[in-house]
Coordinates of C-alpha atoms and ligand atoms in Angstrom, one line a residue:
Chain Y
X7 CA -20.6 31.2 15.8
X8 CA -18.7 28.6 17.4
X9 CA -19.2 26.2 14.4
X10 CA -17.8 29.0 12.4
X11 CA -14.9 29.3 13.8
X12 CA -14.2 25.8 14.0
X13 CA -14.3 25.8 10.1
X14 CA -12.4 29.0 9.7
X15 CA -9.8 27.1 11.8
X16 CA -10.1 23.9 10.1
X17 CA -9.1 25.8 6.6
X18 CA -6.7 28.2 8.6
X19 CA -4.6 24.5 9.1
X20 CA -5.1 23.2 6.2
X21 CA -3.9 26.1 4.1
X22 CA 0.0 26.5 5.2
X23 CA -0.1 22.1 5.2
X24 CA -0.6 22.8 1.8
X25 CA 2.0 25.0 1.3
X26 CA 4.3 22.9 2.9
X27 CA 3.6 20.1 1.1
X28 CA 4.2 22.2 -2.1
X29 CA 7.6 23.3 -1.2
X30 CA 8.5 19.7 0.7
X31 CA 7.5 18.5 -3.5
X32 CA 9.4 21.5 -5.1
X33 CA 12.8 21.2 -3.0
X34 CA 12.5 17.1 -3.3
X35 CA 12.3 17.2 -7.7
X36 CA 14.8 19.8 -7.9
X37 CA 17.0 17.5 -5.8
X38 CA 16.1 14.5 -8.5
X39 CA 17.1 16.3 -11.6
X40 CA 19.8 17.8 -10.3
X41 CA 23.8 15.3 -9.4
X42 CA 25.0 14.1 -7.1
X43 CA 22.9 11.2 -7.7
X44 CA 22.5 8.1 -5.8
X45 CA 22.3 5.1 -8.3
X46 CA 22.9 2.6 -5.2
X47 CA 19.9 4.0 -3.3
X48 CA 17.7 4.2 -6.5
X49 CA 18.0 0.4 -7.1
X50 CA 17.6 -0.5 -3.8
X51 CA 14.2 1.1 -3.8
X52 CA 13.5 0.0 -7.3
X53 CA 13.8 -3.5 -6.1
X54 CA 11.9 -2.9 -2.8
X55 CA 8.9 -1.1 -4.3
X56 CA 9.0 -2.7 -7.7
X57 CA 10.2 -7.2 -6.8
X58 CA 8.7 -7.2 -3.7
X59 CA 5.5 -5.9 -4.3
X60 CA 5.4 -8.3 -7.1
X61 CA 3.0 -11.0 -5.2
X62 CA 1.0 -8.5 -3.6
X63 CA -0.1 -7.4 -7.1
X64 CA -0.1 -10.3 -8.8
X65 CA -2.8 -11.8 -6.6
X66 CA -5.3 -8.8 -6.6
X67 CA -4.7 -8.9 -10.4
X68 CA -5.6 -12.6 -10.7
X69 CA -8.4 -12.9 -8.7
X70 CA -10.1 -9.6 -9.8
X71 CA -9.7 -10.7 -13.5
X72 CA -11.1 -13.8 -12.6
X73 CA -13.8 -12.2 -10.2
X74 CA -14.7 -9.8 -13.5
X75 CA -15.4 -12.6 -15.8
X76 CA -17.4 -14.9 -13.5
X77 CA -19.5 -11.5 -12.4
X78 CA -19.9 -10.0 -16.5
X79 CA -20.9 -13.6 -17.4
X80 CA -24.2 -14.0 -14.7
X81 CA -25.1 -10.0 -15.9
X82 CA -24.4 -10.3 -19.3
X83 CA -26.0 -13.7 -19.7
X84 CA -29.6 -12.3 -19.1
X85 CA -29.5 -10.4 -22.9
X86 CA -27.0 -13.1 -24.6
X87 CA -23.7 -10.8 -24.4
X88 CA -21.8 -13.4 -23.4
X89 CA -19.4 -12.8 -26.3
X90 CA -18.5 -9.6 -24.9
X91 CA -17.0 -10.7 -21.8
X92 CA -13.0 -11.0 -22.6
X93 CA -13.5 -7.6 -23.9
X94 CA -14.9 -6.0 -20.4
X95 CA -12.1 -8.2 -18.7
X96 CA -9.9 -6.4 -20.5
X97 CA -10.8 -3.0 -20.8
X98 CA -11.6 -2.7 -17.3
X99 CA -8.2 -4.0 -16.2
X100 CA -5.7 -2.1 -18.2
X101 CA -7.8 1.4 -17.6
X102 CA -9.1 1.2 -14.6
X103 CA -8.7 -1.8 -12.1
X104 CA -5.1 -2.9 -12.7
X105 CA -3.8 0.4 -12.1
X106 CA -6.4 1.4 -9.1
X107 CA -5.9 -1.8 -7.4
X108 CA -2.3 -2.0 -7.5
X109 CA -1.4 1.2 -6.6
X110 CA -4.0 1.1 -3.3
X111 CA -2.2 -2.2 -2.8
X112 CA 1.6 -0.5 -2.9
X113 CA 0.3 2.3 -1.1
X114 CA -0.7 -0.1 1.9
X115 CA 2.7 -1.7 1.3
X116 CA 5.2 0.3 0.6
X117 CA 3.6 3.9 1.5
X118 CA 3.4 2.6 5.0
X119 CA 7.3 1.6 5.4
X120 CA 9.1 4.7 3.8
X121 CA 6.7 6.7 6.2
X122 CA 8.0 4.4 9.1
X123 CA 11.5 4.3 8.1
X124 CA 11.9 7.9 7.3
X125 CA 9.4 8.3 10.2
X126 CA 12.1 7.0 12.9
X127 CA 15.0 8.3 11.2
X128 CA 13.0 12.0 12.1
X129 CA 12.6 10.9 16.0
X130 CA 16.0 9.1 16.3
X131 CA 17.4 12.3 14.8
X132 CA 19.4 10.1 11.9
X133 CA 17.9 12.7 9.6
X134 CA 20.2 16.1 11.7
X135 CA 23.0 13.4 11.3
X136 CA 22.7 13.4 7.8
X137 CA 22.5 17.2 7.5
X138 CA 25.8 17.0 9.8
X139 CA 27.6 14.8 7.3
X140 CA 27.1 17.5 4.4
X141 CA 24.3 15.4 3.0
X142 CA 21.0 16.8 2.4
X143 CA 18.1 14.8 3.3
X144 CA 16.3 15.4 0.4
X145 CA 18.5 13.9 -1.8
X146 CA 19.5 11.1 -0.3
X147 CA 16.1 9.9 1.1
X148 CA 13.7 11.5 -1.1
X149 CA 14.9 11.7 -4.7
X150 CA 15.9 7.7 -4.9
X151 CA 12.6 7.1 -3.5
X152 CA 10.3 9.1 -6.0
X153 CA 11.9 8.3 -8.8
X154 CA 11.7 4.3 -7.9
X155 CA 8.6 5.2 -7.5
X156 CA 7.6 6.9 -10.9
X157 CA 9.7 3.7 -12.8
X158 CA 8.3 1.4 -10.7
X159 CA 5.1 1.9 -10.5
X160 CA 4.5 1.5 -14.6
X161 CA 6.5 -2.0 -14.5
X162 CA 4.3 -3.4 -12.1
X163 CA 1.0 -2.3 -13.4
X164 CA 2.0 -3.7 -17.2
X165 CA 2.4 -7.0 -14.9
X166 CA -0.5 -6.4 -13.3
X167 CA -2.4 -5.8 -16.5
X168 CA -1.5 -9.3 -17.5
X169 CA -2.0 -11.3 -14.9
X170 CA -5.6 -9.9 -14.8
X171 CA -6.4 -10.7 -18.0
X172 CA -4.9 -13.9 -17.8
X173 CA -7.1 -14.9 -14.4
X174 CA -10.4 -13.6 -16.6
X175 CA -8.8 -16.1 -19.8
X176 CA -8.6 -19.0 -16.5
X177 CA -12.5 -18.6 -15.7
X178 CA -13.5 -18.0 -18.8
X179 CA -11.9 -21.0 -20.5
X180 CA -12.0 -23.5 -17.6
X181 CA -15.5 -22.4 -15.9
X182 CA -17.2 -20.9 -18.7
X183 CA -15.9 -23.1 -21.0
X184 CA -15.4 -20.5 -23.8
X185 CA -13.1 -21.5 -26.6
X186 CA -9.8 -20.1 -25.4
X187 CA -9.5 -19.0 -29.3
X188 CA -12.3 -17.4 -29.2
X189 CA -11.6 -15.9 -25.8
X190 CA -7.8 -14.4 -27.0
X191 CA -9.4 -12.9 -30.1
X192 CA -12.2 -11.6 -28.5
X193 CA -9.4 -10.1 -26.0
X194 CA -7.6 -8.3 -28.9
X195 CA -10.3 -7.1 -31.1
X196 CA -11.0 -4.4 -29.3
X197 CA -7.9 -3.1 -27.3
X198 CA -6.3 -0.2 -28.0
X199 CA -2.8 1.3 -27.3
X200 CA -4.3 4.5 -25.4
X201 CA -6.5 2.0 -22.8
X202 CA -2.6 0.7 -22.2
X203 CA -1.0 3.6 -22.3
X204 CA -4.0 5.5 -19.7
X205 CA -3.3 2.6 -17.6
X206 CA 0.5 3.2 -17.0
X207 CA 0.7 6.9 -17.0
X208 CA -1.7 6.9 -14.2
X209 CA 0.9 4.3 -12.8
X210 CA 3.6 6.6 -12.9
X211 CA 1.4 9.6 -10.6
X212 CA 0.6 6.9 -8.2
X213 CA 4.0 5.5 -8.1
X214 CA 4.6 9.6 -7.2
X215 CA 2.1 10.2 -5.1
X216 CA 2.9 6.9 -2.6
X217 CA 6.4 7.8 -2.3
X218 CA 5.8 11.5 -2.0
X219 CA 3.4 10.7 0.8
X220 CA 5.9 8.2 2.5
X221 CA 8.1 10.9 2.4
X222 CA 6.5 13.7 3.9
X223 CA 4.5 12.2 6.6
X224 CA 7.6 10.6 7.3
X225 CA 9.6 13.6 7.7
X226 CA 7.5 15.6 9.0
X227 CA 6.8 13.2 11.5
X228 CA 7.3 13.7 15.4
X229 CA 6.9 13.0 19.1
X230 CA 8.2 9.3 19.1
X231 CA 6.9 5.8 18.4
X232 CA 3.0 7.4 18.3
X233 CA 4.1 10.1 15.8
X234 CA 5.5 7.4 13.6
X235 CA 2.8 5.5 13.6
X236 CA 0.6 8.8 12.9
X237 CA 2.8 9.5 10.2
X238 CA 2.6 5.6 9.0
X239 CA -1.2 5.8 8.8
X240 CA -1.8 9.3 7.0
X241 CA 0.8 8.1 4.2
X242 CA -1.6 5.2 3.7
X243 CA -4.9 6.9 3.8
X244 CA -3.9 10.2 1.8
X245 CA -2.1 8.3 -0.7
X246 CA -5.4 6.0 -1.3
X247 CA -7.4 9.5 -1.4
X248 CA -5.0 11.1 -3.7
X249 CA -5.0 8.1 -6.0
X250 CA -8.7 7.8 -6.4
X251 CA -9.1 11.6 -7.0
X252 CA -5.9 11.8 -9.3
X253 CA -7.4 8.9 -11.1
X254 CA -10.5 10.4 -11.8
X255 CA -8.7 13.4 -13.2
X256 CA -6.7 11.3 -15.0
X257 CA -9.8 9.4 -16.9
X258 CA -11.2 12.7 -17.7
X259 CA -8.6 13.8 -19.2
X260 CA -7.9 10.9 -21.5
X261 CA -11.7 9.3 -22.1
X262 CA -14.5 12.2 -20.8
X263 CA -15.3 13.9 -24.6
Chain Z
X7 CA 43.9 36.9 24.6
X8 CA 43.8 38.4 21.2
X9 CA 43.0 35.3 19.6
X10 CA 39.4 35.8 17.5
X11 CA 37.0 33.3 19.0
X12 CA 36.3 30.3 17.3
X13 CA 32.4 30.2 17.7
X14 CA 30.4 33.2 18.8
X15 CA 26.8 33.6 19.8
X16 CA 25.4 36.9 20.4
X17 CA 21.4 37.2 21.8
X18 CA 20.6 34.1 20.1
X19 CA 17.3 33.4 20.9
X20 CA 14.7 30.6 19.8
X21 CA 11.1 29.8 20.6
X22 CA 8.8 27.0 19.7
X23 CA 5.2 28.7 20.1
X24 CA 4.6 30.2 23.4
X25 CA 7.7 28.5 24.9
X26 CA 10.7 30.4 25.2
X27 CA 13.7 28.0 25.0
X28 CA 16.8 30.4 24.5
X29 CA 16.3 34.0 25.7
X30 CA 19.6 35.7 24.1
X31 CA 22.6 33.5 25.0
X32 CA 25.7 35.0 24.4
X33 CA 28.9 32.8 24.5
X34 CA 32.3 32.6 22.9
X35 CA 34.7 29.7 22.4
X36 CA 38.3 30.3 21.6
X37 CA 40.1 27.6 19.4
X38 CA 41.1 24.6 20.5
X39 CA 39.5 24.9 23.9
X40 CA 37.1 22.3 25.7
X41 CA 34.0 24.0 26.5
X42 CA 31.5 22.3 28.5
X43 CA 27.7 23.2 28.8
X44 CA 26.0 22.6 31.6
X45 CA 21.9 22.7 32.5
X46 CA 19.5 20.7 34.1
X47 CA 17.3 18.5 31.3
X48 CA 14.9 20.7 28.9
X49 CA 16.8 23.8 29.5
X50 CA 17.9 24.2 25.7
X51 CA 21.0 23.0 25.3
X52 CA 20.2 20.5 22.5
X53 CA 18.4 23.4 21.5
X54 CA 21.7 25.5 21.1
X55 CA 24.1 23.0 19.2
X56 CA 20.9 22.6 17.0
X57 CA 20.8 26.5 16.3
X58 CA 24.8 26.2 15.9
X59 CA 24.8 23.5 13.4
X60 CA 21.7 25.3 11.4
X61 CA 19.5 22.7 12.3
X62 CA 17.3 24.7 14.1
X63 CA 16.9 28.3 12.5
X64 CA 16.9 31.1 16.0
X65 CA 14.3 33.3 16.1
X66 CA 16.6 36.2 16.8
X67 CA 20.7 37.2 17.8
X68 CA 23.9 36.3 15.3
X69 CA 25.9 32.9 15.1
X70 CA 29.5 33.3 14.0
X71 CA 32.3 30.8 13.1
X72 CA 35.6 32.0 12.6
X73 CA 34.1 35.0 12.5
X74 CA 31.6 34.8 9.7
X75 CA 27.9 35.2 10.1
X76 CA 26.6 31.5 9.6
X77 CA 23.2 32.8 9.4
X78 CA 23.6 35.6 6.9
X79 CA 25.8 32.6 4.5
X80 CA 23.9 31.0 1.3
X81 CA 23.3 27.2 1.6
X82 CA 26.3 26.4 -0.2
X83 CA 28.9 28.2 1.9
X84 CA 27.0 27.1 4.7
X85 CA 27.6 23.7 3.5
X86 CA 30.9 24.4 3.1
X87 CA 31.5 25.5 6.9
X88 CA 29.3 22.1 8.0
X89 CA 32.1 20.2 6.2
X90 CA 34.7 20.8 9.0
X91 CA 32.5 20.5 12.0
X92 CA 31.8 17.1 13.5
X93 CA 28.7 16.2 15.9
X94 CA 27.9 12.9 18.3
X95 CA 24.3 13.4 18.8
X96 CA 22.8 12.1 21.8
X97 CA 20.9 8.9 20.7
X98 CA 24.2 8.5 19.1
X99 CA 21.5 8.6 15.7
X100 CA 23.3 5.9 13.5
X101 CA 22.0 4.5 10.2
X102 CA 20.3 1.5 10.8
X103 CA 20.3 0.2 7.3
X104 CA 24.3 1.0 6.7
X105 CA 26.7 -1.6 8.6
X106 CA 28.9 0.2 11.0
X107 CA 31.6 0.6 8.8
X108 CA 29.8 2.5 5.9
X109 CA 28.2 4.9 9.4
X110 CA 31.8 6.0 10.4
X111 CA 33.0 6.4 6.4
X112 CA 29.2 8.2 5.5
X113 CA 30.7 12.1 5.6
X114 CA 33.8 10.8 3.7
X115 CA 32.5 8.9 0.9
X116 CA 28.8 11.3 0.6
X117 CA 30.1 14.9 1.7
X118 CA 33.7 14.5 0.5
X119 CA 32.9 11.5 -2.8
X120 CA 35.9 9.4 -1.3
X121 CA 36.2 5.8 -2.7
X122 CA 34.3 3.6 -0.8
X123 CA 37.1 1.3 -0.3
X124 CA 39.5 3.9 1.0
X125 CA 36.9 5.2 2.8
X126 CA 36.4 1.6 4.4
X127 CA 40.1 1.6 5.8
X128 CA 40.3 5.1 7.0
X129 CA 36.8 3.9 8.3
X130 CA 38.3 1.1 10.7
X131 CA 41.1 2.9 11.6
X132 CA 39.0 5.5 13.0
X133 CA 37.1 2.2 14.9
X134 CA 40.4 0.7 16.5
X135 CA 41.2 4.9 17.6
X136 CA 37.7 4.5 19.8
X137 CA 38.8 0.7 20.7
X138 CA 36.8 -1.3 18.6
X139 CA 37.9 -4.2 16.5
X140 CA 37.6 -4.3 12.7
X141 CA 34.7 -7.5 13.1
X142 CA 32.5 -5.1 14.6
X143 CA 32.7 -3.0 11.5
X144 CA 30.0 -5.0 9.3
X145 CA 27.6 -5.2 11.8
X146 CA 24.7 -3.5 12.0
X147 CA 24.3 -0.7 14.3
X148 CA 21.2 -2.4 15.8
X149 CA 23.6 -5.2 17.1
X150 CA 25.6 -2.9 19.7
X151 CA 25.2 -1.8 23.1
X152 CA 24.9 1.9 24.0
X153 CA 27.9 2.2 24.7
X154 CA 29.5 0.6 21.5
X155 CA 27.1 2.9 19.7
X156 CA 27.9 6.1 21.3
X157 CA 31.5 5.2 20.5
X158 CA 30.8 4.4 16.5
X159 CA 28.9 7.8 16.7
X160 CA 32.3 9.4 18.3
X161 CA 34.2 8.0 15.3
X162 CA 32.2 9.1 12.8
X163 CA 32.4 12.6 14.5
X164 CA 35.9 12.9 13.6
X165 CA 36.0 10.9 10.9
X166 CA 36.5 13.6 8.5
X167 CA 38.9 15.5 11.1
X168 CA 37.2 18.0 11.6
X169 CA 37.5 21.8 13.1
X170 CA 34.9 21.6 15.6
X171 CA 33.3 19.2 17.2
X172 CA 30.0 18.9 19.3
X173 CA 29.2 16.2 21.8
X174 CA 25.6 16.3 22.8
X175 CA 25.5 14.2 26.5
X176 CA 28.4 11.8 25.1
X177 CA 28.0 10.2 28.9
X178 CA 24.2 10.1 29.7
X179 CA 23.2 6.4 30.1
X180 CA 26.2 4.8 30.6
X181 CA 28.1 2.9 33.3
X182 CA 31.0 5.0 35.4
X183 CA 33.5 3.2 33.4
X184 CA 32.4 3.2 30.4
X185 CA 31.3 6.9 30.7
X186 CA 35.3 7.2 31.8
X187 CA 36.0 5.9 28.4
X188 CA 33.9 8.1 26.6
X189 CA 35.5 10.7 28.5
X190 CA 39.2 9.4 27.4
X191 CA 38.3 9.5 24.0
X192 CA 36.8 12.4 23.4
X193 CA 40.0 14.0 25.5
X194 CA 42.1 11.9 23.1
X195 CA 40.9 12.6 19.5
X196 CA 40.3 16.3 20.0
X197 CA 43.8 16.7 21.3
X198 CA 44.9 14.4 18.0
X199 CA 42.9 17.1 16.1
X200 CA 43.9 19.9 17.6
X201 CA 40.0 20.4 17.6
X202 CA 37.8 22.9 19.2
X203 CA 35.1 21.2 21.3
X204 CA 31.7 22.2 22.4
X205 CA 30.4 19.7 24.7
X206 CA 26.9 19.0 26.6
X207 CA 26.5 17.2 29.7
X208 CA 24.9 17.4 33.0
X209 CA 27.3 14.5 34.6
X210 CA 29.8 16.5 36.7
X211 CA 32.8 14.0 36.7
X212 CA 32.5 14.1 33.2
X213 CA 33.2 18.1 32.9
X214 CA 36.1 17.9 35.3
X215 CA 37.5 15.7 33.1
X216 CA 37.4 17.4 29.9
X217 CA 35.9 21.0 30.3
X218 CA 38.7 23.8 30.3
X219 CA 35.9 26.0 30.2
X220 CA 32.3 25.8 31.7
X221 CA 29.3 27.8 30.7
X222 CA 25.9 27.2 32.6
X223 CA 22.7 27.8 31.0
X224 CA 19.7 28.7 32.6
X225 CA 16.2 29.9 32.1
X226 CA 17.6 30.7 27.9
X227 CA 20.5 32.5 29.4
X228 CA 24.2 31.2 30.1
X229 CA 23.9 32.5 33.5
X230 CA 27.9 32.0 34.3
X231 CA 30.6 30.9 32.6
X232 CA 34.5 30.4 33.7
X233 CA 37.3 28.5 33.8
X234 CA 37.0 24.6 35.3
X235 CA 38.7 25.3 38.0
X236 CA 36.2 27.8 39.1
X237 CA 32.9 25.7 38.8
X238 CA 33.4 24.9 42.5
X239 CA 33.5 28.2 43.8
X240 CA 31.9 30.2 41.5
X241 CA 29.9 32.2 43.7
X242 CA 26.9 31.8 41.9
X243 CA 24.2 30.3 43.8
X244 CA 22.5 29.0 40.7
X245 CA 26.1 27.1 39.4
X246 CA 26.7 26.3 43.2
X247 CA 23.7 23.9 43.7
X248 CA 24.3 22.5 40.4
X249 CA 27.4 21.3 40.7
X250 CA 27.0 20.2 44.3
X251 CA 23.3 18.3 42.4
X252 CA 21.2 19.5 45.8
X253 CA 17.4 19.6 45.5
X254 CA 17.3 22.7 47.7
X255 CA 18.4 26.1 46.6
X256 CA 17.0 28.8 43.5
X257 CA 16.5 26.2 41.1
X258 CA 13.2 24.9 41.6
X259 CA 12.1 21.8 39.6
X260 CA 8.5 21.9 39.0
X261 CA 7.9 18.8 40.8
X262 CA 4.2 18.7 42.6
X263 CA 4.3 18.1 46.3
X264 CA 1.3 16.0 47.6
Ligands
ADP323 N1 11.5 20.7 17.7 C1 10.9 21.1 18.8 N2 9.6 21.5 18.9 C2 9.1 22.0 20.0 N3 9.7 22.1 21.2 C3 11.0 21.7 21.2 C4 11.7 21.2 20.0 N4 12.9 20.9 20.4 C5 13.0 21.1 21.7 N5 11.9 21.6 22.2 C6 11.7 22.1 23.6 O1 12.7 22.8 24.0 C7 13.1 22.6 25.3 C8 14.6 22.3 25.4 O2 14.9 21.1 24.7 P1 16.4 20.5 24.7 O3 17.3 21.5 24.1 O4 16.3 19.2 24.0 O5 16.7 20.2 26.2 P2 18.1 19.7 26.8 O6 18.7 20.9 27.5 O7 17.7 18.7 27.8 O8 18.9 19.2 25.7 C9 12.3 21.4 25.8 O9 11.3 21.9 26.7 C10 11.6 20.9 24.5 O10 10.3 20.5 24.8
MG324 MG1 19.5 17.4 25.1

């Protein structure tokens, strides 16, 4: 009976978090389409989620493009498919791996500080000061940040993407000593604009999903230092969670006929 | 006294859980006048301004300014009340990633869309009127002492010159003298304002100084309330051993004794 009621409880909790979470995303878009906007605040966090995170993603792109080709070459070598290498380097980064792996990367990055800045502005009580100075938090802290987020996220990915194939051209060319002619049309041949265009859109709901979970475990935050870094640490996890779910949805969606 | 108070609270009450903090306060503050809360730590009074400044929605009871029902208002003309009221929290709750300048100038060039460089002068103006110099104005808010702070906090309170203005433990965690300061100023730029001010504070020298009226809350009720020159002779036990800060008397502190 007891275990019962433990999971009775369990989805008693989780029920209104939902809800909250709902309006906290309801009331923070209505505040991004509607003025005064903050074109100040937008660049800043255009330039802190977007330039910043630049070498973060360009490094997991290059060595998992490079990792791809080394690992498709020993599979595919057993039943002479070598040719079809540059073609798995690419379709595996522009679908699945460059937006995955960038956005789990940006999540750990810049998921983690908005929930810790937004987190302390909650205990330090910065976020009642800005209600007392007729601005509403949503708006200012919020809005800038999701739709940085939403641009962002696209831009860096479409980086990403390149770097990744580029680090599978490096091994293949220099390790594997493929022709790099070869290598580039074997690249092309097969791409197509939707495995590009899968690949950002799903960008653009990560880039949403980090910042909305910065956000709201940061505000929501409480109790001090610990509830910050509480706060700091679900924005990580259930951005990562989120991501991977969202971005089996999103495959089906586009690719499961 | 036919004057209409300024703020009014009738049986506002507010709970978090099973905890009741406010237990139907009822309080009015006339316009222009100093009033000065008093309480031992945890006994709501953060609780209250919050409740005041819609912050903090109560439970149950009715909160009016100049007369209007703030609770009953849609956002927008709550807004519009907020506009003229002014607050110095009591972390003093600056922006750490806006120099000190664009703190002070934040309600005139966000709530009111002033230019920023307008803003900026009326911004160090407001500094030098709480006595600090216009260098101090691009630093960051993490490069001042508590005191400093507490003061940038004080000039972005009436930054916007406001109506109102609440002061949440303006002294607590300063020095004698430069709690004195504190004290001077807030004396100073609500006079300038012809301002109403609601302040909290458990530092008696500091309600001598600039209470014209005391209310004491207790338990979620303002227990007694009067003029300063009443507080020492109130004839309220509770007030009595308060004021006069002695350990024995009804107020018990729930300290364990080994
Ligand atoms: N947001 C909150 N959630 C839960 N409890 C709170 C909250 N804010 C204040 N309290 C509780 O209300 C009581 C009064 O707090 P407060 O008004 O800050 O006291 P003080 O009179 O020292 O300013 C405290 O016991 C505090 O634990
Ligand atoms: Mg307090």
């Amino acid at each position: 009976m007891k275990f019962v009621a433990a999971i009775g409880r369990a989805v008693l909790d989780f029920l209104p978090a939902i809800g909250r979470l709902a309006i906290f995303t309801a009331t923070s878009l209505s505040h991004c389409v509607r003025p005064p906007f903050y074109p100040r605040l937008i660049g800043r966090q255009m330039l802190d989620i977007g330039y910043y995170s630049l070498p973060v993603v360009g490094l997991t792109a290059i060595f998992t493009g490079m990792v791809l080709a080394l690992q498709s070459y020993s599979g595919f070598s057993r039943f002479n498919a070598e040719s079809a290498i540059a073609t798995v380097v690419v379709l595996s980064v522009t679908r699945e791996l460059g937006p995955v792996l960038a956005g789990l990367m940006v999540a750990g990055r810049v998921g983690a500080a908005m929930a810790a800045e937004i987190g302390t502005m909650r205990v330090t009580e910065q976020i009642d000061a800005l209600t007392t100075l007729s601005t509403q938090p949503h708006k200012y802290l919020v809005a800038p940040r999701l739709i940085a987020g939403l641009i962002m996220l696209p831009c860096l990915v479409l980086v990403a993407d390149i770097i990744g194939v580029f680090g599978g051209y490096l091994v293949g060319v220099y390790k594997l000593n493929f022709n790099a002619a070869t290598y580039l049309a074997n690249t092309w041949q097969y791409l197509e604009t939707l495995d590009v265009v899968s690949g950002l859109v799903k960008a653009a709901v990560f880039g949403f999903i980090i910042t909305l979970m910065g956000c709201y475990h940061g505000y929501n935050s409480k109790g001090g230092a610990q509830g910050v870094g509480a706060a700091t640490t679900n924005a990580v996890v259930s951005a990562s969670i989120l991501i991977l779910v969202s971005n089996y949805l999103i495959t089906a969606i586009f690719f499961g006929k | 006294m036919t004057t209409a108070p300024k703020i009014r609270l009738s049986g506002v009450s507010k709970s978090f859980g099973p905890k009741h903090v406010l237990r139907g306060v009822d309080l009015d503050v006339s316009p222009q006048e100093s009033f000065v809360i008093i309480g031992g730590s945890g006994t709501g009074k953060s609780v209250m301004i919050k409740c005041i400044l819609g912050l903090l929605q109560p439970d149950a009871g009715s909160i009016e300014i100049d007369g209007r029902n703030v609770l009953k208002m849609k956002a927008s003309e709550r807004r519009e009340v907020m506009r003229r009221i002014g607050m110095l929290f009591q972390g003093a709750a600056l922006f750490d990633s806006l120099p000190v300048w664009e703190n002070v100038a934040f309600g005139l060039i966000q709530g009111q869309r002033m230019a920023r460089r307008q803003a900026r002068d009326i911004a160090v103006e407001k500094l030098a009127q709480v006595g600090l110099t216009a260098d101090v104005a691009y630093l960051s808010p993490s490069e001042l002492s508590g005191g400093m702070q507490k003061r940038v906090g004080l000039a972005r309170a009436i930054a916007t010159e406001p109506d109102i203005i609440f002061f949440d433990e303006p002294t607590t965690g300063l020095d004698p003298i430069m709690a004195d300061v504190i004290n001077d100023l807030i004396i100073d730029c609500v006079k300038k304002l012809g301002a109403t001010a609601f302040t909290i504070t458990h530092d008696m020298s500091s309600v001598r100084k600039i209470a014209s009226k005391v209310g004491m809350l207790y338990e979620g009720h303002l227990i007694w309330h009067g003029s300063v020159k009443k507080v020492d002779d109130s004839g309220n036990d509770y007030v009595d051993q308060f004021v006069h800060g002695r350990a024995d008397g009804p107020i018990r502190m729930p300290v364990k004794k080994a």
